Short mmCIF file of C-alpha atoms in Angstrom, two decimals:
data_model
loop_
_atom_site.label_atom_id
_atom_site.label_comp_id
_atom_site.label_asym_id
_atom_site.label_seq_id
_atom_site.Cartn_x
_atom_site.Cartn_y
_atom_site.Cartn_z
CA UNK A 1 -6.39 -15.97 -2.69
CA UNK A 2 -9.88 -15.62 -3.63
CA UNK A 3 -10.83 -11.47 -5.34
CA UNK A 4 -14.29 -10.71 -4.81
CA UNK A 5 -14.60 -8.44 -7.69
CA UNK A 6 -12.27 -5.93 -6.18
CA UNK A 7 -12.21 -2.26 -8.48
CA UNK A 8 -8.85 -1.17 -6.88
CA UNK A 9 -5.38 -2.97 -7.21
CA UNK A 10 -6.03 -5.70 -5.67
CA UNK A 11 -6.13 -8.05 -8.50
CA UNK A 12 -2.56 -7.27 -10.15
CA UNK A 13 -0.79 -7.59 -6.65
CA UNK A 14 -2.87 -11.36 -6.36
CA UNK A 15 -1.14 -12.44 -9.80
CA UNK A 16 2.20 -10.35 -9.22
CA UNK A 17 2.33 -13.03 -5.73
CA UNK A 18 0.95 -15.93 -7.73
CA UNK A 19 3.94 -15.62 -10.63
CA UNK A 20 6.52 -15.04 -7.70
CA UNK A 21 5.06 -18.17 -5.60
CA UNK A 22 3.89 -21.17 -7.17
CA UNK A 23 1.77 -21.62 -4.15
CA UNK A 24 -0.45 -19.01 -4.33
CA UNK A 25 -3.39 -19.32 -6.21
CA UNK A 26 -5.92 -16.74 -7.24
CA UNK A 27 -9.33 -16.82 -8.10
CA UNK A 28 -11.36 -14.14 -9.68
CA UNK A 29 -15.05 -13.89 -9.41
CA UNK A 30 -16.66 -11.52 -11.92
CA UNK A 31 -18.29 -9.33 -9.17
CA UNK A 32 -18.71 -9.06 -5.75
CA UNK A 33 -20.37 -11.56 -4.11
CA UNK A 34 -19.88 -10.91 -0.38
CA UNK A 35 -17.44 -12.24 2.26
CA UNK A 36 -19.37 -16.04 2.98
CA UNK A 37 -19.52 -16.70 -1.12
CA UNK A 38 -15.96 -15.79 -1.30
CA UNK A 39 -14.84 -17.43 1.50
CA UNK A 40 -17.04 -20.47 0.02
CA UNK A 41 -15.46 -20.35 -3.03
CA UNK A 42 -11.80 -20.73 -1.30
CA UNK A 43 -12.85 -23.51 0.18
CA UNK A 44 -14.01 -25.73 -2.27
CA UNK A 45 -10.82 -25.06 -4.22
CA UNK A 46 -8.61 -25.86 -1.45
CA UNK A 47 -6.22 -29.10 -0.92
CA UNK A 48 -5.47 -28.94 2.32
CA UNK A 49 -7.09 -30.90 4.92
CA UNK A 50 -7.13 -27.83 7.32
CA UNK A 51 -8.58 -24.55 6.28
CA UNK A 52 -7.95 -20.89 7.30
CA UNK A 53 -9.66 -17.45 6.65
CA UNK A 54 -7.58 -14.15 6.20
CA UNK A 55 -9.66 -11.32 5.38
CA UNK A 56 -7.84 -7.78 3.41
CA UNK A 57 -7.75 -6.30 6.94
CA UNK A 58 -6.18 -8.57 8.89
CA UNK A 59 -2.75 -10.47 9.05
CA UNK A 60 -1.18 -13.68 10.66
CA UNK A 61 1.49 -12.94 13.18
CA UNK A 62 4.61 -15.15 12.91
CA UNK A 63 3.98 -19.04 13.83
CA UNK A 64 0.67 -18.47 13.83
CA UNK A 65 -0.51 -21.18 11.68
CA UNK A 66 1.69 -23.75 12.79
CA UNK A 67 0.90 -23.47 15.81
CA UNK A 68 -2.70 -24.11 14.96
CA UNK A 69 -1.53 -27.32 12.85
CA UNK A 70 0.53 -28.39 16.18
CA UNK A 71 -3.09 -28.03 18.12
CA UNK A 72 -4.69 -29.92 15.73
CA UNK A 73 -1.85 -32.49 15.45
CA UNK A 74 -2.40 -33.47 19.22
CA UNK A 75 -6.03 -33.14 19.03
CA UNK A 76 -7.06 -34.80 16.13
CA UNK A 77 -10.71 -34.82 17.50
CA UNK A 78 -11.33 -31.36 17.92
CA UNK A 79 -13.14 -29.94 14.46
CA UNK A 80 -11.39 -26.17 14.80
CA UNK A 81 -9.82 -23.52 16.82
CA UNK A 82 -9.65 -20.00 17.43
CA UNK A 83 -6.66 -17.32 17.56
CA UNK A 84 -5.88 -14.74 19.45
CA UNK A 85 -6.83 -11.21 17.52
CA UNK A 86 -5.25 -8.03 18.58
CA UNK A 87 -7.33 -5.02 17.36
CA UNK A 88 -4.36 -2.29 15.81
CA UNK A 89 -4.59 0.84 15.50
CA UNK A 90 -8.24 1.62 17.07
CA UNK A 91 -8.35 4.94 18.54
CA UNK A 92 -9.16 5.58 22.13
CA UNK A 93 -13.09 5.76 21.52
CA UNK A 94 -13.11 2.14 20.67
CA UNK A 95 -10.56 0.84 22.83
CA UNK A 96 -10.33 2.57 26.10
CA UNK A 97 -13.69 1.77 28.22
CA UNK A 98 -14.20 -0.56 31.16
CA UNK A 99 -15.92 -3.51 29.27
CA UNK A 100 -13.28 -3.32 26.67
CA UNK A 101 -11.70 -7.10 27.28
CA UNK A 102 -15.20 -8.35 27.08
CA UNK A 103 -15.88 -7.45 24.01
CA UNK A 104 -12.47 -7.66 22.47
CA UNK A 105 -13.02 -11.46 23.53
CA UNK A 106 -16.50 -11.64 21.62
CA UNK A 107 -15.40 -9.62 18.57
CA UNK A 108 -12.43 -12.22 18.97
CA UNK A 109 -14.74 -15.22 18.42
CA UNK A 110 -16.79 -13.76 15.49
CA UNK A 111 -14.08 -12.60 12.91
CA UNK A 112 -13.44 -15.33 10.15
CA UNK A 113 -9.89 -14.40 10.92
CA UNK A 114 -9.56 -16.27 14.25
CA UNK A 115 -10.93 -19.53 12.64
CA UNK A 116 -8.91 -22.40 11.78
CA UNK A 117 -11.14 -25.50 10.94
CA UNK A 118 -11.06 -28.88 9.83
CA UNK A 119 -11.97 -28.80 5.79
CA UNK A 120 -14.21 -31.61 6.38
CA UNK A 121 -16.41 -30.52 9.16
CA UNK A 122 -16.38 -27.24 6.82
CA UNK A 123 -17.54 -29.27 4.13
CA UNK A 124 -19.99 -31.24 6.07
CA UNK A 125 -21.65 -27.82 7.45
CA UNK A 126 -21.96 -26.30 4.18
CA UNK A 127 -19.77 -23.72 4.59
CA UNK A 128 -20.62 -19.99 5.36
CA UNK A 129 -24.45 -18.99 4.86
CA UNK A 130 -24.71 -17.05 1.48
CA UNK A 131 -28.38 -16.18 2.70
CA UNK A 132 -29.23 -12.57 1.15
CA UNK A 133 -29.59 -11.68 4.36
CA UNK A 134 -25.96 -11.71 5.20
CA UNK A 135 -25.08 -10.09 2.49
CA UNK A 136 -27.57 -6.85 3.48
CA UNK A 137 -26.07 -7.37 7.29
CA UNK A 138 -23.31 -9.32 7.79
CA UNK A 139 -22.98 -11.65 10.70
CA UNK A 140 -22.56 -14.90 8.40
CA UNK A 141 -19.26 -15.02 10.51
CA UNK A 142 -21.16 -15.21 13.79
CA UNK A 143 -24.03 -17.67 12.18
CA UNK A 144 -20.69 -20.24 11.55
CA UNK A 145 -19.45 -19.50 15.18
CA UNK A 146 -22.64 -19.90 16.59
CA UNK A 147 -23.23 -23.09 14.96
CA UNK A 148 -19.82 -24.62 15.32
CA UNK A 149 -20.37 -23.74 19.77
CA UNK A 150 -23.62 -25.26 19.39
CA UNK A 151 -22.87 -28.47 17.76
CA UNK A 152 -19.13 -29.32 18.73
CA UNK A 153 -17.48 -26.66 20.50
CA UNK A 154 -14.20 -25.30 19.81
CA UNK A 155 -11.11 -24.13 21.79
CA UNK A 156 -8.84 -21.17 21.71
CA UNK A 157 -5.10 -20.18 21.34
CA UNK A 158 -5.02 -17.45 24.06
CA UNK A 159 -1.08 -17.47 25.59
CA UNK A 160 -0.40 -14.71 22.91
CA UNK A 161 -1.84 -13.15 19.74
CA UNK A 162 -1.81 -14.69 16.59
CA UNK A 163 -3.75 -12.64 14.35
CA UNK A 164 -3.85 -8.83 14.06
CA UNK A 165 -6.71 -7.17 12.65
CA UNK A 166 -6.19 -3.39 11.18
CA UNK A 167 -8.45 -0.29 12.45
CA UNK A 168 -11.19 1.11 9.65
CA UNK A 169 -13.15 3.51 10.51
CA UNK A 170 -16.55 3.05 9.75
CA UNK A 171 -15.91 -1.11 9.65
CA UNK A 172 -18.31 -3.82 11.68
CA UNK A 173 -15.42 -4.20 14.40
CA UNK A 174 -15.30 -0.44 15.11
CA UNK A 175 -18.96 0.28 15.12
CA UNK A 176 -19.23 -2.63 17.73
CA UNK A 177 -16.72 -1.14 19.70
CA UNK A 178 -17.81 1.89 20.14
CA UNK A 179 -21.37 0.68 21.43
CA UNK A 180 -20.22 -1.09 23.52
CA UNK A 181 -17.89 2.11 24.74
CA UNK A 182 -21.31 3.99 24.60
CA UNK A 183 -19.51 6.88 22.08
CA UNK A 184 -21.83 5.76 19.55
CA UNK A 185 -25.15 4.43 18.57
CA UNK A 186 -24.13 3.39 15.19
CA UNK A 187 -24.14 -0.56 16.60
CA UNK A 188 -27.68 -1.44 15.91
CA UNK A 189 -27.04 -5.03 17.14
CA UNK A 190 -28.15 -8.45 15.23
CA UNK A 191 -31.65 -7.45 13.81
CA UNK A 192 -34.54 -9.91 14.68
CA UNK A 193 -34.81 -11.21 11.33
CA UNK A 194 -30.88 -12.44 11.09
CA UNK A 195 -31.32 -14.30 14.48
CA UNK A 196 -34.06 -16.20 12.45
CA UNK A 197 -31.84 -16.94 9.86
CA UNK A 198 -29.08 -17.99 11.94
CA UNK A 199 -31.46 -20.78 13.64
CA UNK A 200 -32.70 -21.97 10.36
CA UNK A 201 -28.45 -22.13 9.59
CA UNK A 202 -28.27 -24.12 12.55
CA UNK A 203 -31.13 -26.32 11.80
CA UNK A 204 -29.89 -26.78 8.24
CA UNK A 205 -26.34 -27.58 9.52
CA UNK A 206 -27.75 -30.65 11.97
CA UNK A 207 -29.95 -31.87 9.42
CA UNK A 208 -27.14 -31.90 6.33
CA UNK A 209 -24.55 -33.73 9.46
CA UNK A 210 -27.51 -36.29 10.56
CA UNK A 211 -27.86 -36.89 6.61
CA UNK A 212 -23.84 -37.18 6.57
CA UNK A 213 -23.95 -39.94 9.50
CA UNK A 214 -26.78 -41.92 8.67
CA UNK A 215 -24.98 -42.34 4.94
CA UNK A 216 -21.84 -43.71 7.07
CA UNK A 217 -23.43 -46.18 9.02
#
């Protein structure tokens, strides 16, 4: 349980789990350092030879995990996989709108949430872009999803939901949703410049797995 500098509760409740369960672990970074450094920082602590990302707003339905470990047990060549979200709690501007499943299914494939990934192809792709960047506009999720399509492609859990992600109201998930409901224009999109950054990701990803092969040969 990683605390990105959190200035609420947050912290206690981590260590009140973490004395209760000898399983959980926290770690406490001085300040806030955005969602990819945190999720970063996880990640290189982590034993496990499969990783998963649960952001504050979300949480696993039952058997959702091992049901990813099952997938990955019978496909141990696939790198990761994505659950099923179901958006809770998102009023009828966001929700109710004729394109709705087609963007449910994008938003879907861009939350950290939905990811379940091998900690060595993590490892070997560096991990979520800490660009600045990011950090000014988000998207570091999508830059991982879009480089994880591009290079290996990944399946998806869709017979039921597996993770639920909780309504906020001014949050990237709701803004997107209502642009695409067209009850808002406070969706400005993926500005120019973050594209740009995402292909130099991608570039940086292909070059650091080339390195990784040609060291194995």
């Amino acid at each position: 349980m990683v605390d990105d500098g959190s200035t609420d509760s947050t912290r206690d409740i981590a260590r009140f789990y973490a004395l209760k369960d000898a399983r959980v672990q926290v770690l406490e970074l001085d300040k806030n350092g955005g969602p990819a450094r945190a999720r970063n920082q996880g990640a290189q602590r982590a034993k496990h030879a499969i990783l998963a990302f649960l952001d504050a707003d979300d949480e696993y339905l039952p058997n959702a995990l091992n049901e990813a470990l099952g997938y990955f047990w019978h496909s141990p060549e696939r790198p990761a996989i994505r659950l099923n979200v179901a958006f809770t709690g998102y009023p009828a501007e966001c929700v109710e709108f004729p394109g709705f499943a087609d963007a449910e299914a994008s938003m879907a494939e861009s939350i950290a949430s939905s990811l379940v990934i091998r900690r060595a192809v993590f490892n070997a792709m560096g991990g979520f872009p800490e660009d600045h960047i990011f950090r000014e506009h988000g998207h570091e999720d999508f830059a991982l999803q879009s480089a994880l399509m591009a290079i290996y492609g990944y399946d998806k859990l869709l017979a039921h939901k597996h993770v639920r992600h909780h309504y906020h109201v001014d949050s990237h998930v709701a803004r997107f949703f209502r642009s695409a409901a067209g009850t808002s224009n406070t969706w400005d999109g993926i500005p120019p410049s973050v594209h740009t950054t995402i292909a130099w990701y991608l570039d940086d990803v292909r070059v650091r797995l080339r390195a990784i092969e040609s060291v194995s040969q």
